[in-house]
Coordinates of C-alpha atoms and ligand atoms in Angstrom, one line a residue:
M1 CA -20.1 13.1 -29.8
S2 CA -18.9 9.6 -29.2
V3 CA -16.3 8.3 -31.4
T4 CA -14.3 5.0 -32.0
I5 CA -10.6 5.7 -32.4
A6 CA -8.7 2.7 -34.3
T7 CA -5.5 1.6 -32.0
K8 CA -2.7 -1.3 -32.2
A9 CA -2.1 -3.2 -29.0
F10 CA 0.8 -3.1 -27.0
A11 CA 2.1 -5.8 -25.6
D12 CA 3.3 -5.0 -22.2
Q13 CA 0.3 -3.7 -20.3
K14 CA 0.4 -6.5 -17.6
P15 CA -1.0 -5.4 -14.3
G16 CA 1.4 -5.8 -11.4
T17 CA 0.7 -6.0 -7.9
S18 CA -1.2 -2.8 -8.0
G19 CA -2.1 -1.6 -11.1
L20 CA -0.3 -1.0 -14.4
R21 CA 2.9 0.9 -13.5
K22 CA 4.9 2.6 -16.3
K23 CA 7.4 5.4 -16.6
V24 CA 5.6 8.6 -17.6
K25 CA 7.4 8.6 -21.2
V26 CA 5.7 5.3 -22.0
Y27 CA 2.4 6.4 -20.7
Q28 CA 2.7 9.4 -22.9
Q29 CA 3.1 7.3 -26.1
P30 CA -0.2 8.0 -28.3
H31 CA -3.0 5.8 -27.2
Y32 CA -1.4 4.2 -24.1
A33 CA -3.3 5.1 -21.5
E34 CA -6.7 5.2 -23.9
N35 CA -5.9 1.5 -24.7
Y36 CA -5.4 0.3 -20.9
I37 CA -8.7 2.2 -20.0
Q38 CA -10.7 0.4 -23.0
S39 CA -9.3 -2.9 -21.8
I40 CA -10.6 -2.3 -18.6
F41 CA -13.9 -1.4 -19.6
D42 CA -13.9 -4.2 -21.9
S43 CA -13.3 -6.8 -19.1
L44 CA -16.2 -5.5 -17.1
E45 CA -19.9 -6.1 -17.9
G46 CA -23.2 -4.4 -16.9
F47 CA -22.2 -0.9 -16.0
A48 CA -24.4 1.2 -18.3
G49 CA -25.6 4.0 -16.5
A50 CA -23.6 3.2 -13.4
T51 CA -21.2 5.5 -11.3
L52 CA -17.8 5.2 -11.7
V53 CA -15.3 7.2 -9.4
V54 CA -12.3 8.5 -11.0
G55 CA -9.1 10.3 -9.1
G56 CA -5.4 10.5 -8.6
D57 CA -2.7 11.6 -6.6
G58 CA -1.8 14.5 -8.3
R59 CA 1.6 13.2 -9.8
Y60 CA 2.7 14.4 -13.4
Y61 CA 0.5 13.3 -16.1
N62 CA -2.5 13.1 -13.8
K63 CA -4.2 16.0 -15.3
E64 CA -4.4 14.8 -18.8
V65 CA -5.4 11.1 -17.7
I66 CA -8.3 12.2 -15.8
Q67 CA -9.7 14.0 -18.5
T68 CA -9.0 11.1 -20.8
A69 CA -10.8 8.8 -18.3
L70 CA -13.7 10.9 -18.3
R71 CA -14.6 11.1 -22.0
M72 CA -13.9 7.4 -22.0
A73 CA -16.2 6.7 -19.3
A74 CA -19.2 8.7 -21.2
A75 CA -18.4 7.1 -24.5
N76 CA -18.8 3.6 -22.7
G77 CA -22.1 4.3 -21.2
F78 CA -21.2 5.3 -17.6
G79 CA -24.1 7.3 -16.2
R80 CA -22.2 9.4 -13.8
V81 CA -18.5 9.9 -12.6
I82 CA -17.5 11.2 -9.4
V83 CA -14.2 12.9 -9.4
G84 CA -12.0 14.8 -6.9
Q85 CA -11.7 18.3 -6.9
N86 CA -8.4 19.2 -9.3
G87 CA -8.5 15.4 -10.0
L88 CA -7.2 14.7 -6.5
L89 CA -8.4 11.3 -4.5
S90 CA -6.1 9.2 -2.0
T91 CA -6.6 5.7 -2.6
P92 CA -8.2 5.0 0.4
A93 CA -10.7 8.1 0.2
A94 CA -11.5 6.6 -3.6
S95 CA -11.9 3.6 -1.8
H96 CA -14.4 5.3 0.4
L97 CA -16.0 7.2 -2.2
I98 CA -17.0 4.1 -4.4
R99 CA -18.7 2.1 -1.2
H100 CA -20.1 5.3 0.1
N101 CA -22.0 5.9 -3.1
K102 CA -22.6 2.4 -4.2
A103 CA -20.4 2.8 -7.4
Y104 CA -19.9 0.2 -9.9
G105 CA -16.2 0.6 -9.5
G106 CA -13.2 3.1 -9.6
L107 CA -9.9 4.3 -11.3
V108 CA -7.1 5.5 -9.3
L109 CA -4.5 7.1 -11.3
S110 CA -1.5 6.3 -9.1
A111 CA 1.9 4.7 -9.2
S112 CA 1.9 5.1 -5.5
H113 CA 5.2 5.0 -3.7
N114 CA 7.2 5.1 -7.0
P115 CA 8.8 8.7 -7.6
G116 CA 6.8 11.3 -10.1
G117 CA 7.8 13.8 -12.3
P118 CA 8.2 13.6 -16.5
D119 CA 11.0 11.1 -15.8
G120 CA 9.3 9.2 -12.8
D121 CA 6.4 6.9 -12.8
F122 CA 2.6 6.8 -13.7
G123 CA -0.2 4.3 -13.0
I124 CA -3.5 3.3 -13.2
K125 CA -5.2 0.8 -11.0
Y126 CA -9.1 -0.5 -11.2
N127 CA -11.2 -1.1 -8.1
I128 CA -14.1 -3.0 -7.9
G129 CA -17.7 -2.3 -6.2
N130 CA -16.6 -3.4 -2.7
G131 CA -13.4 -0.6 -3.4
G132 CA -11.2 -2.8 -3.4
P133 CA -8.2 -3.6 -6.0
A134 CA -9.5 -5.8 -8.8
P135 CA -8.6 -9.4 -8.1
E136 CA -6.5 -11.2 -10.5
K137 CA -9.4 -12.8 -12.1
I138 CA -10.0 -9.4 -13.9
T139 CA -6.7 -8.1 -14.0
D140 CA -5.8 -11.1 -16.1
A141 CA -8.9 -10.5 -18.5
V142 CA -7.8 -6.7 -18.8
F143 CA -4.1 -8.0 -19.9
A144 CA -5.5 -10.6 -22.3
R145 CA -7.7 -7.7 -24.0
S146 CA -5.2 -5.3 -24.0
K147 CA -2.6 -7.5 -26.2
V148 CA -5.7 -7.6 -28.9
I149 CA -7.5 -4.2 -28.3
T150 CA -8.1 -2.7 -31.9
H151 CA -10.7 0.3 -31.0
Y152 CA -11.4 2.5 -27.8
K153 CA -14.2 4.7 -27.6
T154 CA -14.2 8.2 -26.4
T155 CA -15.7 11.7 -27.0
E156 CA -14.7 14.9 -28.8
T157 CA -15.7 17.4 -26.1
P158 CA -13.4 19.8 -24.1
D159 CA -11.9 19.4 -21.0
I160 CA -13.9 19.9 -17.9
D161 CA -13.1 22.2 -15.3
L162 CA -12.3 20.2 -12.5
G163 CA -11.3 23.4 -10.3
K164 CA -14.8 23.7 -8.6
T165 CA -17.1 21.5 -6.9
G166 CA -20.3 21.0 -8.6
R167 CA -22.0 19.1 -11.5
S168 CA -21.5 19.2 -15.2
M169 CA -22.3 17.0 -18.1
I170 CA -20.2 15.0 -20.8
E171 CA -22.6 13.7 -23.4
G172 CA -25.3 11.8 -21.5
M173 CA -23.1 11.3 -18.5
T174 CA -23.1 13.5 -15.4
V175 CA -19.7 14.7 -13.9
E176 CA -19.8 15.4 -10.0
V177 CA -16.7 17.1 -9.1
V178 CA -16.4 16.4 -5.1
D179 CA -14.3 17.8 -2.4
P180 CA -12.0 14.9 -2.0
V181 CA -11.4 15.3 1.6
A182 CA -15.0 15.7 3.1
D183 CA -16.5 12.3 3.1
Y184 CA -13.5 10.7 4.2
A185 CA -13.3 12.8 7.2
S186 CA -16.5 11.9 8.3
L187 CA -15.6 8.7 7.9
M188 CA -12.5 8.9 10.4
Q189 CA -14.5 10.6 12.8
S190 CA -17.0 8.0 13.1
L191 CA -14.3 5.4 13.8
F192 CA -12.1 7.2 16.3
D193 CA -12.5 9.0 19.3
F194 CA -11.7 12.5 18.3
D195 CA -12.3 14.4 21.6
A196 CA -9.8 12.1 23.2
I197 CA -7.2 12.9 20.6
R198 CA -8.2 16.7 20.3
A199 CA -7.4 16.7 24.5
L200 CA -4.1 14.8 23.9
F201 CA -2.9 17.6 21.5
K202 CA -4.4 20.1 24.1
S203 CA -2.2 18.8 26.6
G204 CA 0.9 19.6 24.9
F205 CA 1.2 16.4 22.8
R206 CA 3.5 17.3 19.5
M207 CA 3.7 15.2 16.5
K208 CA 4.9 15.9 13.0
F209 CA 3.5 14.4 9.8
D210 CA 4.9 14.5 6.4
G211 CA 2.7 14.4 3.4
M212 CA 6.0 13.8 1.4
G213 CA 4.7 16.4 -1.6
A214 CA 1.9 14.0 -2.0
I215 CA -1.7 13.4 -1.6
T216 CA -2.4 13.0 2.0
G217 CA -1.5 16.8 2.9
P218 CA -4.6 18.2 2.5
Y219 CA -6.2 15.4 4.2
A220 CA -3.8 15.5 7.0
K221 CA -4.1 19.1 7.5
T222 CA -7.9 19.0 7.7
I223 CA -8.0 16.3 10.1
L224 CA -4.9 16.7 12.4
E225 CA -4.6 20.7 12.4
G226 CA -8.1 21.5 11.8
M227 CA -10.9 18.8 13.1
L228 CA -8.1 17.3 15.9
G229 CA -6.1 20.9 17.0
A230 CA -2.5 19.7 16.2
A231 CA -0.1 22.8 16.3
Q232 CA -0.2 24.6 12.8
G233 CA 3.0 23.3 10.8
T234 CA 2.4 19.8 12.3
V235 CA 1.8 18.8 8.4
I236 CA 5.0 19.3 6.4
N237 CA 5.6 18.8 2.8
G238 CA 1.6 19.2 2.7
T239 CA 0.7 20.5 -0.9
P240 CA 0.3 18.1 -3.5
L241 CA 3.1 18.6 -6.5
P242 CA 3.2 16.7 -9.7
D243 CA 6.8 15.9 -8.9
F244 CA 6.2 15.7 -5.2
G245 CA 8.7 18.6 -4.7
G246 CA 11.5 15.9 -5.9
H247 CA 10.6 13.8 -2.9
H248 CA 10.5 10.0 -3.3
P249 CA 7.1 9.6 -1.5
D250 CA 7.8 6.3 0.0
P251 CA 7.4 6.6 3.7
N252 CA 10.6 4.3 5.1
L253 CA 13.5 5.0 6.8
V254 CA 15.5 6.0 3.8
H255 CA 13.2 8.3 2.0
A256 CA 11.5 9.9 5.3
K257 CA 15.0 10.1 6.9
E258 CA 14.7 13.7 7.7
L259 CA 11.6 13.3 9.8
V260 CA 12.5 9.7 11.3
D261 CA 16.1 11.5 12.8
D262 CA 13.9 14.5 14.0
V263 CA 11.3 12.7 16.1
M264 CA 13.5 9.4 16.7
M265 CA 16.5 11.4 18.0
G266 CA 15.2 14.9 18.9
L267 CA 13.1 15.9 22.1
A268 CA 10.6 18.0 20.2
F269 CA 8.1 15.9 19.1
D270 CA 6.2 12.8 20.6
F271 CA 5.0 11.2 17.4
G272 CA 5.7 11.0 13.9
A273 CA 4.3 9.9 10.6
A274 CA 4.5 10.0 7.1
S275 CA 2.5 8.6 4.0
D276 CA 3.1 7.9 0.3
G277 CA 2.3 9.1 -3.2
D278 CA -1.3 8.1 -3.1
G279 CA -1.9 7.8 1.0
D280 CA -2.1 4.4 1.5
R281 CA 0.8 3.6 3.6
N282 CA 2.0 4.8 6.9
L283 CA 5.1 5.3 8.7
I284 CA 5.3 5.5 12.5
V285 CA 8.1 6.7 14.7
G286 CA 8.0 7.8 18.3
R287 CA 10.7 9.5 20.5
G288 CA 13.7 6.9 20.4
I289 CA 11.6 4.2 18.5
Y290 CA 10.7 3.4 15.1
V291 CA 7.5 1.0 15.0
T292 CA 8.2 -1.4 12.0
P293 CA 5.0 -2.3 10.0
S294 CA 4.5 -5.6 11.2
D295 CA 4.7 -4.6 14.8
S296 CA 2.3 -1.9 14.4
L297 CA -0.2 -4.2 12.7
A298 CA 0.1 -6.4 15.7
I299 CA 0.2 -3.4 18.3
I300 CA -3.3 -2.3 16.5
A301 CA -4.8 -5.3 16.6
A302 CA -4.4 -5.9 20.4
N303 CA -5.3 -2.2 21.2
A304 CA -7.8 -1.7 18.4
T305 CA -10.8 -1.6 21.2
H306 CA -9.7 1.7 22.3
A307 CA -11.2 2.9 19.3
P308 CA -14.9 3.6 19.4
G309 CA -15.4 2.1 15.7
Y310 CA -13.7 -1.3 17.0
A311 CA -15.1 -1.4 20.6
G312 CA -17.1 -4.6 19.8
G313 CA -13.5 -6.4 18.9
I314 CA -12.0 -7.6 15.9
A315 CA -13.3 -10.9 14.1
G316 CA -9.7 -11.7 12.7
I317 CA -6.4 -10.4 11.4
A318 CA -5.0 -10.8 7.8
R319 CA -1.3 -10.4 7.1
S320 CA 0.8 -10.8 3.9
M321 CA 3.3 -13.7 3.7
P322 CA 6.3 -11.7 4.3
T323 CA 4.7 -9.6 7.0
S324 CA 6.5 -11.0 10.2
C325 CA 4.6 -13.4 12.5
A326 CA 3.9 -10.6 15.1
P327 CA 0.3 -10.4 14.5
D328 CA -0.2 -14.4 14.9
C329 CA 0.8 -14.0 18.6
V330 CA -1.8 -11.7 19.0
A331 CA -4.5 -13.7 17.2
A332 CA -3.5 -16.6 19.0
K333 CA -4.1 -14.6 22.5
K334 CA -7.1 -13.5 21.4
G335 CA -8.6 -16.8 20.1
I336 CA -8.9 -15.3 16.7
P337 CA -7.6 -16.4 13.1
C338 CA -4.9 -14.8 11.5
F339 CA -5.0 -15.2 7.6
E340 CA -1.7 -15.5 5.6
T341 CA -2.2 -13.9 2.0
P342 CA -0.1 -13.3 -0.9
T343 CA 1.3 -9.8 -0.9
G344 CA -0.9 -7.1 -2.7
W345 CA -4.2 -5.6 -0.7
K346 CA -6.1 -7.3 -3.4
F347 CA -6.1 -10.6 -1.3
F348 CA -7.6 -9.1 1.7
G349 CA -10.9 -8.0 -0.2
N350 CA -12.8 -11.2 0.2
L351 CA -11.8 -12.0 4.1
L352 CA -13.1 -8.2 4.6
D353 CA -16.1 -8.8 2.8
A354 CA -16.7 -12.3 4.4
G355 CA -16.4 -10.8 8.0
L356 CA -13.5 -13.1 8.5
A357 CA -11.1 -10.3 9.3
T358 CA -11.1 -7.0 10.6
V359 CA -8.0 -5.2 10.3
C360 CA -5.0 -6.4 7.9
G361 CA -1.7 -5.4 6.8
E362 CA 1.4 -5.8 5.1
E363 CA 5.4 -5.2 6.0
S364 CA 6.0 -2.7 3.2
F365 CA 4.2 0.0 5.4
G366 CA 0.6 -0.8 4.5
T367 CA -2.1 -1.1 7.4
G368 CA -5.9 -0.9 7.4
S369 CA -9.5 -2.5 8.2
N370 CA -12.8 -3.0 7.0
H371 CA -13.4 0.6 7.1
V372 CA -12.4 0.5 3.3
R373 CA -10.8 -1.8 1.1
E374 CA -7.4 -0.5 0.6
K375 CA -4.7 0.1 3.2
D376 CA -5.1 3.6 4.6
G377 CA -2.1 5.8 5.8
L378 CA -4.0 7.9 7.8
W379 CA -6.1 5.6 9.1
A380 CA -3.0 4.0 10.9
V381 CA -2.1 7.4 12.0
L382 CA -5.5 8.1 13.9
M383 CA -5.5 4.8 15.3
W384 CA -2.3 5.5 16.9
L385 CA -3.0 8.7 18.2
N386 CA -6.3 6.9 19.6
I387 CA -4.3 4.3 21.2
L388 CA -1.9 7.3 22.5
A389 CA -4.6 9.4 23.9
A390 CA -6.5 6.5 25.4
T391 CA -3.8 5.0 27.2
R392 CA -1.6 8.3 27.8
R393 CA 1.5 6.2 27.5
S394 CA 4.4 7.1 25.1
V395 CA 5.0 5.1 21.6
S396 CA 8.1 3.2 23.2
E397 CA 6.4 2.5 26.1
I398 CA 3.4 0.9 24.0
V399 CA 5.8 -1.0 21.9
T400 CA 8.2 -2.6 24.6
S401 CA 5.1 -3.7 27.0
H402 CA 3.8 -5.3 23.7
W403 CA 7.2 -7.2 23.3
D404 CA 7.1 -7.9 27.0
L405 CA 3.7 -9.7 26.4
Y406 CA 4.2 -11.2 23.3
G407 CA 7.8 -11.4 22.6
R408 CA 9.7 -9.8 19.9
N409 CA 9.8 -10.4 15.9
F410 CA 13.3 -9.0 14.8
Y411 CA 12.2 -8.1 11.1
S412 CA 14.2 -6.5 8.4
R413 CA 13.5 -6.0 4.6
H414 CA 16.6 -5.9 2.4
D415 CA 15.8 -4.7 -1.2
Y416 CA 18.2 -5.0 -4.3
E417 CA 16.8 -2.5 -6.7
E418 CA 17.2 -2.4 -10.5
V419 CA 19.2 -5.7 -10.8
D420 CA 19.2 -7.3 -14.4
A421 CA 16.0 -9.0 -14.7
E422 CA 17.7 -11.7 -16.2
A423 CA 19.8 -12.3 -13.2
A424 CA 17.1 -11.7 -10.6
N425 CA 14.8 -14.5 -12.6
K426 CA 17.9 -16.9 -12.8
L427 CA 18.3 -16.5 -9.3
M428 CA 14.5 -17.1 -7.9
D429 CA 14.7 -20.0 -10.5
G430 CA 17.9 -21.5 -9.0
L431 CA 16.2 -21.4 -5.6
R432 CA 13.0 -23.3 -6.4
A433 CA 15.2 -25.8 -8.5
R434 CA 17.1 -26.3 -5.3
L435 CA 14.5 -26.1 -2.4
P436 CA 14.7 -29.9 -1.3
A437 CA 18.5 -29.7 -1.3
I438 CA 18.4 -26.5 0.6
K439 CA 15.8 -27.8 3.3
A440 CA 18.1 -30.7 3.8
E441 CA 21.5 -28.8 4.1
H442 CA 20.1 -26.3 6.4
G443 CA 17.7 -28.5 8.3
L444 CA 14.7 -26.4 7.4
T445 CA 11.2 -27.4 8.5
T446 CA 9.8 -25.6 5.0
A447 CA 11.2 -24.8 2.2
D448 CA 8.7 -24.0 -0.7
D449 CA 6.9 -21.2 -3.1
F450 CA 4.3 -19.9 -1.4
A451 CA 0.9 -20.6 -2.6
Y452 CA -2.4 -19.1 -1.3
D453 CA -6.2 -20.9 -1.5
D454 CA -8.5 -18.1 -0.8
P455 CA -11.1 -19.5 1.6
V456 CA -13.9 -17.4 0.3
D457 CA -13.9 -17.4 -3.6
K458 CA -11.5 -20.9 -3.5
S459 CA -8.9 -19.3 -6.3
H460 CA -5.4 -20.7 -6.1
T461 CA -2.5 -18.2 -6.6
A462 CA 0.7 -19.8 -6.9
K463 CA 4.4 -19.1 -7.0
Q464 CA 4.3 -15.6 -4.4
G465 CA 7.7 -16.3 -2.8
I466 CA 9.8 -18.5 -1.7
R467 CA 10.2 -19.5 2.0
L468 CA 12.7 -20.9 4.0
I469 CA 11.7 -21.7 7.3
F470 CA 13.8 -22.6 10.3
P471 CA 12.8 -25.0 13.5
D472 CA 12.7 -22.1 15.9
G473 CA 10.1 -20.5 13.4
A474 CA 12.9 -18.1 11.7
R475 CA 12.2 -17.5 8.3
I476 CA 14.2 -16.1 5.2
I477 CA 11.7 -15.0 2.2
Y478 CA 12.4 -14.0 -1.3
R479 CA 9.9 -12.5 -3.9
L480 CA 10.6 -10.2 -6.9
S481 CA 8.8 -7.1 -6.9
G482 CA 5.8 -6.1 -9.0
T483 CA 5.7 -2.8 -8.9
G484 CA 8.9 -1.5 -10.2
T485 CA 9.3 0.0 -14.0
A486 CA 13.0 -0.7 -14.2
G487 CA 15.0 -4.0 -14.0
A488 CA 13.9 -6.1 -11.3
T489 CA 14.0 -5.6 -7.4
L490 CA 14.9 -8.6 -5.4
R491 CA 13.1 -8.5 -1.9
V492 CA 14.6 -10.1 1.0
Y493 CA 12.6 -10.5 4.3
I494 CA 14.3 -12.0 7.2
E495 CA 13.0 -12.4 10.4
R496 CA 13.5 -13.9 14.0
Y497 CA 11.2 -14.4 17.1
V498 CA 12.7 -14.0 20.4
A499 CA 10.9 -14.4 23.5
D500 CA 13.5 -13.7 25.9
R501 CA 12.9 -10.0 27.2
S502 CA 16.4 -9.3 28.1
Q503 CA 17.3 -9.4 24.2
H504 CA 14.6 -7.4 23.1
G505 CA 17.0 -4.0 23.0
T506 CA 19.3 -5.5 20.6
E507 CA 19.7 -3.6 17.4
T508 CA 18.0 -5.3 14.3
Q509 CA 20.5 -5.8 12.2
E510 CA 22.9 -7.4 14.8
M511 CA 20.0 -10.0 16.1
L512 CA 19.8 -10.9 12.5
K513 CA 23.3 -10.8 11.6
D514 CA 23.7 -14.6 10.9
L515 CA 20.4 -15.0 9.0
I516 CA 21.3 -12.1 6.8
A517 CA 24.2 -13.7 6.2
L518 CA 22.7 -16.9 4.8
S519 CA 20.1 -15.0 2.9
R520 CA 23.0 -13.8 0.8
S521 CA 25.0 -16.9 0.5
I522 CA 22.2 -19.4 0.2
P523 CA 20.9 -17.7 -3.4
D524 CA 24.5 -16.6 -4.2
I525 CA 23.1 -13.1 -4.4
P526 CA 26.4 -11.3 -4.8
G527 CA 27.5 -14.3 -7.8
I528 CA 24.4 -13.9 -9.3
T529 CA 23.2 -10.1 -9.3
G530 CA 26.7 -8.6 -8.6
R531 CA 25.6 -7.0 -5.6
S532 CA 27.6 -7.2 -2.2
A533 CA 25.0 -5.4 -0.2
P534 CA 21.2 -4.3 -0.4
T535 CA 20.2 -0.9 -1.9
V536 CA 17.6 -0.3 0.8
I537 CA 17.2 -1.9 4.2
T538 CA 14.1 -1.2 6.2
Ligands
VG1_601 C1 4.9 -3.5 -3.1 C2 4.7 -4.1 -1.4 C3 3.4 -4.6 -1.3 C4 2.2 -3.7 -1.5 C5 2.3 -3.0 -3.1 C6 1.7 -1.7 -3.4 O1 4.8 -4.5 -4.0 O2 5.7 -5.0 -1.5 O3 3.1 -5.2 -0.1 O4 1.0 -4.2 -1.7 O5 4.0 -2.3 -3.5 O6 1.8 -0.7 -2.8 P1 6.2 -4.9 -4.6 O7 5.5 -6.3 -5.6 O8 6.8 -4.0 -5.2 O9 6.9 -5.8 -3.5 V1 1.6 0.7 -3.1 O10 1.6 1.7 -1.7 O11 3.0 1.2 -3.8 O12 -0.1 0.8 -3.9
CO602 CO1 0.7 3.7 -2.0

């Protein structure tokens, strides 16, 4: 029976860069998840009898909230829910299921690259019918609703068994438990040259894929080891665990260090890759080389036609503002547009829907295309495998020849994690107030706070990061993270373009040394935050 439960609003349910992420302990407060889910449903219209896709990355608390979401979907009038077996779905697979089944939308339970476990983070995000993250218009409405909510609707029904695929009912709503991997794997097969990749593995090519104890393990095992014939054991940490086996599922140089060291320094592997908590990020390394996500986007854009799904060419590229300008060089040479958007995948949706961009990416290890409306970790790995198989060149040959042709954008991100929130805001406000003075003092061509006008729906988004741009195109960018759950994280992005080939071998931090010093002194990071160095450098 459907019931209406009285509740009190929480003041802190403001969605960030990608959904509402909070400590598990916050989500475990009575009615907390229910309030947020009801606020989402209350902000939507016309879904009576429609289909909702539900799944999560398997992190701690996933099992409980999945059941809550199913009951609430039934009580709110959805006609059908498609849910991944055991409550699991990677973010890109959820995006695909929404599109494939023409669903009304989807709920993805994940805090992505944030740590999991009882003391870690949990998150919920809502995706719309195109498969992509809800745009700001909806997330703003959800937040507004969450501040005044008084009731939510649910059913008094026992838990649904999600262990087996098949159908059951909650009141009048069908619950369809599906294999989380199958449809996604077919989609990948339709885009990439699986025969060529199989031949590559057969020729002795060796790779290592780190699932980081999170959602991508089952997908990677099925596709890489199962369909493509990579050696058994190629996928490590391949079982999704509620605490990710203690891993911090963020595939960067710090948290995936073991894999990076193994592949970069060793002789045993030709290629290494990793994905994050919910499977939408990717890390790419080759023997002796780490590929920055910005370079990876540029290289994928330049070589995409090797993959059957992109053989006709790409219409355009889109990158988030802090992502390096490497993709712009490719776009210029191809005579196609390169769009610059605010951080967060939700800003790519309109460009992809309108056919203005085919591939897009962010410096934060996110790459994807118009095949879904989320970034897609395994997609990027398969694209690289396809390029490697088609060219039979090494990762490092592909990267260095790309630099030879287009020049190299030296790039690094410096994160100052868990700084005092007040100090972080003071730092950003101080920069904002001094922009004209900073511009004059350092002879900059631009010193502004990035704002974006969406070319499709004409929406305007302001205050998306402070840009200091030098006459030679070098950039220093500052923004505060919108995904953290403790204090504030200051992200500083530093970039310099170098055309001269003879300098391409220089170490990145060395090449950026003067800009790095300026990045600290201009806003007085040590003085205001008490930090003399970043916590994470990627
Ligand atoms: C970070 C990244 C951003 C990405 C977002 C979600 O956001 O910088 O590029 O879209 O995470 O990715 P922020 O606001 O903390 O900088 V995921 O894989 O965590 O959904
Ligand atoms: Co993610």
